[in-house]
PDB file of C-alpha atoms in Angstrom:
ATOM      1  CA  UNK A   8       0.000   0.000   0.000  1.00 69.00           C
ATOM      2  CA  UNK A   9       3.036   2.289  -0.116  1.00 76.00           C
ATOM      3  CA  UNK A  10       4.029   4.217  -3.223  1.00 84.00           C
ATOM      4  CA  UNK A  11       7.509   3.789  -4.626  1.00 84.00           C
ATOM      5  CA  UNK A  12       8.214   7.529  -4.781  1.00 88.00           C
ATOM      6  CA  UNK A  13       7.405   7.865  -1.073  1.00 86.00           C
ATOM      7  CA  UNK A  14       9.709   5.064   0.097  1.00 84.00           C
ATOM      8  CA  UNK A  15      12.639   4.734  -2.300  1.00 83.00           C
ATOM      9  CA  UNK A  16      15.899   5.816  -0.665  1.00 83.00           C
ATOM     10  CA  UNK A  17      14.316   6.342   2.744  1.00 84.00           C
ATOM     11  CA  UNK A  18      15.087   4.531   5.957  1.00 80.00           C
ATOM     12  CA  UNK A  19      12.638   1.874   7.076  1.00 74.00           C
ATOM     13  CA  UNK A  20      12.235   3.742  10.387  1.00 78.00           C
ATOM     14  CA  UNK A  21      11.016   6.765   8.431  1.00 83.00           C
ATOM     15  CA  UNK A  22       8.568   4.722   6.410  1.00 80.00           C
ATOM     16  CA  UNK A  23       7.183   2.693   9.323  1.00 76.00           C
ATOM     17  CA  UNK A  24       7.684   4.662  12.542  1.00 76.00           C
ATOM     18  CA  UNK A  25       8.097   2.423  15.582  1.00 76.00           C
ATOM     19  CA  UNK A  26       9.237  -0.628  13.601  1.00 74.00           C
ATOM     20  CA  UNK A  27      12.474  -0.735  15.592  1.00 73.00           C
ATOM     21  CA  UNK A  28      10.367  -1.666  18.638  1.00 73.00           C
ATOM     22  CA  UNK A  29       8.494  -4.390  16.761  1.00 66.00           C
ATOM     23  CA  UNK A  30       9.411  -7.874  18.010  1.00 58.00           C
ATOM     24  CA  UNK A  31       9.614  -8.979  14.392  1.00 59.00           C
ATOM     25  CA  UNK A  32      13.225  -7.706  14.450  1.00 71.00           C
ATOM     26  CA  UNK A  33      13.125  -6.868  10.798  1.00 76.00           C
ATOM     27  CA  UNK A  34      15.823  -4.241  11.080  1.00 78.00           C
ATOM     28  CA  UNK A  35      18.231  -6.856  12.478  1.00 83.00           C
ATOM     29  CA  UNK A  36      17.458  -9.065   9.493  1.00 87.00           C
ATOM     30  CA  UNK A  37      17.913  -6.199   7.034  1.00 86.00           C
ATOM     31  CA  UNK A  38      21.216  -5.267   8.695  1.00 89.00           C
ATOM     32  CA  UNK A  39      22.513  -8.804   8.166  1.00 93.00           C
ATOM     33  CA  UNK A  40      21.555  -8.629   4.485  1.00 95.00           C
ATOM     34  CA  UNK A  41      23.241  -5.226   4.062  1.00 94.00           C
ATOM     35  CA  UNK A  42      26.434  -6.447   5.796  1.00 95.00           C
ATOM     36  CA  UNK A  43      26.714  -9.978   4.373  1.00 95.00           C
ATOM     37  CA  UNK A  44      25.125  -9.577   0.954  1.00 94.00           C
ATOM     38  CA  UNK A  45      23.084 -12.772   1.542  1.00 95.00           C
ATOM     39  CA  UNK A  46      19.469 -12.757   0.401  1.00 95.00           C
ATOM     40  CA  UNK A  47      16.768 -13.787   2.850  1.00 94.00           C
ATOM     41  CA  UNK A  48      13.124 -14.715   2.621  1.00 95.00           C
ATOM     42  CA  UNK A  49      10.946 -15.116   5.702  1.00 90.00           C
ATOM     43  CA  UNK A  50       7.422 -14.725   7.005  1.00 90.00           C
ATOM     44  CA  UNK A  51       6.883 -12.690  10.119  1.00 86.00           C
ATOM     45  CA  UNK A  52       4.155 -11.128  12.203  1.00 86.00           C
ATOM     46  CA  UNK A  53       4.298  -7.439  13.016  1.00 83.00           C
ATOM     47  CA  UNK A  54       2.824  -6.615  16.416  1.00 82.00           C
ATOM     48  CA  UNK A  55       2.953  -2.948  15.467  1.00 80.00           C
ATOM     49  CA  UNK A  56       0.779  -3.416  12.380  1.00 82.00           C
ATOM     50  CA  UNK A  57      -1.076  -6.542  13.557  1.00 88.00           C
ATOM     51  CA  UNK A  58      -0.376  -8.234  10.215  1.00 89.00           C
ATOM     52  CA  UNK A  59       1.569 -11.112   8.714  1.00 92.00           C
ATOM     53  CA  UNK A  60       4.110 -10.378   6.006  1.00 90.00           C
ATOM     54  CA  UNK A  61       6.194 -12.312   3.529  1.00 93.00           C
ATOM     55  CA  UNK A  62       9.533 -10.549   3.359  1.00 90.00           C
ATOM     56  CA  UNK A  63      12.380 -10.927   0.898  1.00 94.00           C
ATOM     57  CA  UNK A  64      15.498  -8.817   1.120  1.00 94.00           C
ATOM     58  CA  UNK A  65      18.698  -8.596  -0.874  1.00 96.00           C
ATOM     59  CA  UNK A  66      21.692  -6.297  -1.010  1.00 95.00           C
ATOM     60  CA  UNK A  67      22.562  -4.510  -4.268  1.00 94.00           C
ATOM     61  CA  UNK A  68      25.789  -3.275  -2.631  1.00 93.00           C
ATOM     62  CA  UNK A  69      27.401  -3.387   0.796  1.00 93.00           C
ATOM     63  CA  UNK A  70      25.534  -1.455   3.522  1.00 91.00           C
ATOM     64  CA  UNK A  71      22.364  -1.247   1.437  1.00 90.00           C
ATOM     65  CA  UNK A  72      19.391  -3.492   1.078  1.00 89.00           C
ATOM     66  CA  UNK A  73      16.225  -3.671  -0.925  1.00 89.00           C
ATOM     67  CA  UNK A  74      13.135  -5.465   0.231  1.00 87.00           C
ATOM     68  CA  UNK A  75       9.800  -6.621  -1.039  1.00 88.00           C
ATOM     69  CA  UNK A  76       7.126  -7.017   1.597  1.00 87.00           C
ATOM     70  CA  UNK A  77       3.787  -8.652   0.896  1.00 91.00           C
ATOM     71  CA  UNK A  78       0.855  -8.626   3.295  1.00 92.00           C
ATOM     72  CA  UNK A  79      -0.151 -12.282   3.751  1.00 96.00           C
ATOM     73  CA  UNK A  80      -2.510 -11.725   6.685  1.00 95.00           C
ATOM     74  CA  UNK A  81      -5.560 -13.113   4.834  1.00 96.00           C
ATOM     75  CA  UNK A  82      -3.597 -16.190   3.823  1.00 96.00           C
ATOM     76  CA  UNK A  83      -2.511 -16.757   7.444  1.00 95.00           C
ATOM     77  CA  UNK A  84      -6.100 -16.312   8.644  1.00 95.00           C
ATOM     78  CA  UNK A  85      -7.224 -18.947   6.132  1.00 96.00           C
ATOM     79  CA  UNK A  86      -4.344 -21.260   7.109  1.00 95.00           C
ATOM     80  CA  UNK A  87      -5.182 -20.929  10.808  1.00 94.00           C
ATOM     81  CA  UNK A  88      -8.882 -21.486  10.119  1.00 97.00           C
ATOM     82  CA  UNK A  89      -8.037 -24.566   8.035  1.00 97.00           C
ATOM     83  CA  UNK A  90      -5.853 -25.947  10.839  1.00 97.00           C
ATOM     84  CA  UNK A  91      -8.616 -25.273  13.353  1.00 97.00           C
ATOM     85  CA  UNK A  92     -11.257 -26.940  11.162  1.00 97.00           C
ATOM     86  CA  UNK A  93      -8.997 -29.941  10.475  1.00 97.00           C
ATOM     87  CA  UNK A  94      -8.399 -30.341  14.210  1.00 97.00           C
ATOM     88  CA  UNK A  95     -12.140 -30.188  14.887  1.00 97.00           C
ATOM     89  CA  UNK A  96     -12.788 -32.665  12.065  1.00 97.00           C
ATOM     90  CA  UNK A  97     -10.191 -35.064  13.469  1.00 97.00           C
ATOM     91  CA  UNK A  98     -11.826 -34.875  16.913  1.00 97.00           C
ATOM     92  CA  UNK A  99     -15.297 -35.414  15.447  1.00 97.00           C
ATOM     93  CA  UNK A 100     -14.026 -38.393  13.434  1.00 97.00           C
ATOM     94  CA  UNK A 101     -12.563 -39.920  16.605  1.00 96.00           C
ATOM     95  CA  UNK A 102     -15.862 -39.404  18.417  1.00 96.00           C
ATOM     96  CA  UNK A 103     -17.731 -40.967  15.492  1.00 95.00           C
ATOM     97  CA  UNK A 104     -15.366 -43.955  15.448  1.00 95.00           C
ATOM     98  CA  UNK A 105     -15.942 -44.479  19.177  1.00 94.00           C
ATOM     99  CA  UNK A 106     -19.711 -44.279  18.710  1.00 94.00           C
ATOM    100  CA  UNK A 107     -19.574 -46.702  15.783  1.00 90.00           C
ATOM    101  CA  UNK A 108     -17.371 -49.110  17.726  1.00 89.00           C
ATOM    102  CA  UNK A 109     -19.701 -49.049  20.743  1.00 90.00           C
ATOM    103  CA  UNK A 110     -22.788 -49.389  18.568  1.00 89.00           C
ATOM    104  CA  UNK A 111     -21.262 -52.222  16.591  1.00 86.00           C
ATOM    105  CA  UNK A 112     -20.280 -54.018  19.781  1.00 85.00           C
ATOM    106  CA  UNK A 113     -23.716 -53.466  21.329  1.00 88.00           C
ATOM    107  CA  UNK A 114     -25.452 -54.797  18.202  1.00 86.00           C
ATOM    108  CA  UNK A 115     -23.186 -57.829  17.909  1.00 87.00           C
ATOM    109  CA  UNK A 116     -24.009 -59.023  21.427  1.00 87.00           C
ATOM    110  CA  UNK A 117     -27.650 -59.917  20.614  1.00 88.00           C
ATOM    111  CA  UNK A 118     -26.524 -61.475  17.323  1.00 87.00           C
ATOM    112  CA  UNK A 119     -24.259 -63.838  19.231  1.00 88.00           C
ATOM    113  CA  UNK A 120     -27.238 -64.789  21.394  1.00 88.00           C
ATOM    114  CA  UNK A 121     -29.518 -65.281  18.376  1.00 90.00           C
ATOM    115  CA  UNK A 122     -26.892 -67.424  16.670  1.00 88.00           C
ATOM    116  CA  UNK A 123     -26.246 -69.475  19.817  1.00 89.00           C
ATOM    117  CA  UNK A 124     -29.898 -70.088  20.595  1.00 90.00           C
ATOM    118  CA  UNK A 125     -30.616 -70.985  16.968  1.00 90.00           C
ATOM    119  CA  UNK A 126     -27.952 -73.694  17.294  1.00 89.00           C
ATOM    120  CA  UNK A 127     -29.595 -74.842  20.547  1.00 91.00           C
ATOM    121  CA  UNK A 128     -32.938 -75.035  18.736  1.00 90.00           C
ATOM    122  CA  UNK A 129     -31.272 -77.088  15.991  1.00 89.00           C
ATOM    123  CA  UNK A 130     -29.951 -79.597  18.565  1.00 89.00           C
ATOM    124  CA  UNK A 131     -33.360 -79.758  20.249  1.00 89.00           C
ATOM    125  CA  UNK A 132     -35.043 -80.237  16.880  1.00 87.00           C
ATOM    126  CA  UNK A 133     -32.729 -83.161  16.093  1.00 86.00           C
ATOM    127  CA  UNK A 134     -33.536 -84.734  19.468  1.00 88.00           C
ATOM    128  CA  UNK A 135     -37.251 -84.250  18.865  1.00 86.00           C
ATOM    129  CA  UNK A 136     -36.897 -85.780  15.427  1.00 82.00           C
ATOM    130  CA  UNK A 137     -35.112 -88.820  16.923  1.00 83.00           C
ATOM    131  CA  UNK A 138     -37.821 -89.260  19.586  1.00 83.00           C
ATOM    132  CA  UNK A 139     -40.648 -88.956  17.087  1.00 82.00           C
ATOM    133  CA  UNK A 140     -38.962 -91.388  14.706  1.00 80.00           C
ATOM    134  CA  UNK A 141     -39.282 -94.143  17.314  1.00 80.00           C
ATOM    135  CA  UNK A 142     -42.871 -93.278  18.226  1.00 81.00           C
ATOM    136  CA  UNK A 143     -45.917 -94.702  16.539  1.00 83.00           C
ATOM    137  CA  UNK A 144     -48.204 -91.759  15.845  1.00 83.00           C
ATOM    138  CA  UNK A 145     -51.345 -91.590  13.753  1.00 87.00           C
ATOM    139  CA  UNK A 146     -50.470 -90.904  10.132  1.00 84.00           C
ATOM    140  CA  UNK A 147     -52.150 -87.474   9.890  1.00 86.00           C
ATOM    141  CA  UNK A 148     -50.340 -86.238  13.029  1.00 85.00           C
ATOM    142  CA  UNK A 149     -47.064 -87.804  11.876  1.00 82.00           C
ATOM    143  CA  UNK A 150     -47.371 -86.045   8.495  1.00 83.00           C
ATOM    144  CA  UNK A 151     -48.114 -82.702  10.127  1.00 86.00           C
ATOM    145  CA  UNK A 152     -45.229 -82.990  12.610  1.00 85.00           C
ATOM    146  CA  UNK A 153     -42.888 -84.225   9.868  1.00 83.00           C
ATOM    147  CA  UNK A 154     -43.629 -81.121   7.740  1.00 85.00           C
ATOM    148  CA  UNK A 155     -42.947 -78.841  10.690  1.00 87.00           C
ATOM    149  CA  UNK A 156     -39.762 -80.630  11.795  1.00 85.00           C
ATOM    150  CA  UNK A 157     -38.291 -81.316   8.344  1.00 85.00           C
ATOM    151  CA  UNK A 158     -39.294 -78.169   6.456  1.00 87.00           C
ATOM    152  CA  UNK A 159     -40.795 -75.272   8.406  1.00 89.00           C
ATOM    153  CA  UNK A 160     -38.454 -75.058  11.382  1.00 90.00           C
ATOM    154  CA  UNK A 161     -35.201 -75.755   9.410  1.00 89.00           C
ATOM    155  CA  UNK A 162     -36.200 -73.184   6.791  1.00 91.00           C
ATOM    156  CA  UNK A 163     -36.937 -70.567   9.489  1.00 91.00           C
ATOM    157  CA  UNK A 164     -33.648 -71.333  11.243  1.00 90.00           C
ATOM    158  CA  UNK A 165     -31.800 -71.008   7.920  1.00 91.00           C
ATOM    159  CA  UNK A 166     -33.337 -67.532   7.397  1.00 91.00           C
ATOM    160  CA  UNK A 167     -32.381 -66.544  10.948  1.00 91.00           C
ATOM    161  CA  UNK A 168     -28.780 -67.754  10.511  1.00 91.00           C
ATOM    162  CA  UNK A 169     -28.482 -66.039   7.100  1.00 91.00           C
ATOM    163  CA  UNK A 170     -29.819 -62.784   8.562  1.00 91.00           C
ATOM    164  CA  UNK A 171     -27.421 -63.027  11.522  1.00 89.00           C
ATOM    165  CA  UNK A 172     -24.536 -63.547   9.067  1.00 89.00           C
ATOM    166  CA  UNK A 173     -25.598 -60.546   6.966  1.00 91.00           C
ATOM    167  CA  UNK A 174     -25.993 -58.314  10.005  1.00 88.00           C
ATOM    168  CA  UNK A 175     -22.637 -59.439  11.382  1.00 86.00           C
ATOM    169  CA  UNK A 176     -21.044 -58.686   8.013  1.00 87.00           C
ATOM    170  CA  UNK A 177     -22.596 -55.221   7.971  1.00 84.00           C
ATOM    171  CA  UNK A 178     -21.352 -54.512  11.466  1.00 82.00           C
TER     172      UNK A 178
END
């Protein structure tokens, strides 16, 4: 925001009064460039101006320096906001993972019971089948029981076991 004709050839302390008190220590950095001839590039925050700057400085000849300063405050605000949002997102993802783990565990517990008791019913059904095989029952009752024992109950248990497997896979 400064015009070339107002700053060229002037001391930085004339252009930005109070900068020598700024903790950014820019003058120290510029002095090193002017004395060593080494170029530098750095980002720094100016307490005086309450802004972030990208600074590059070089020395055209000993005891002199030139600098280009770019206000990057908006960029830093966006970077900080992005970091903040990423941190929040990471925390929310952890919370979600914990909820999903607990929910999955809580839903698997009844599935284990359903699976186990279906197996128990299968054993009991086999015992019942063995008992009825040795009994002499009237033919109409035998036919009815046979349909239930050989078709209806096994088919229902197969659906239950398949559903338990699907649910377990989903979890």
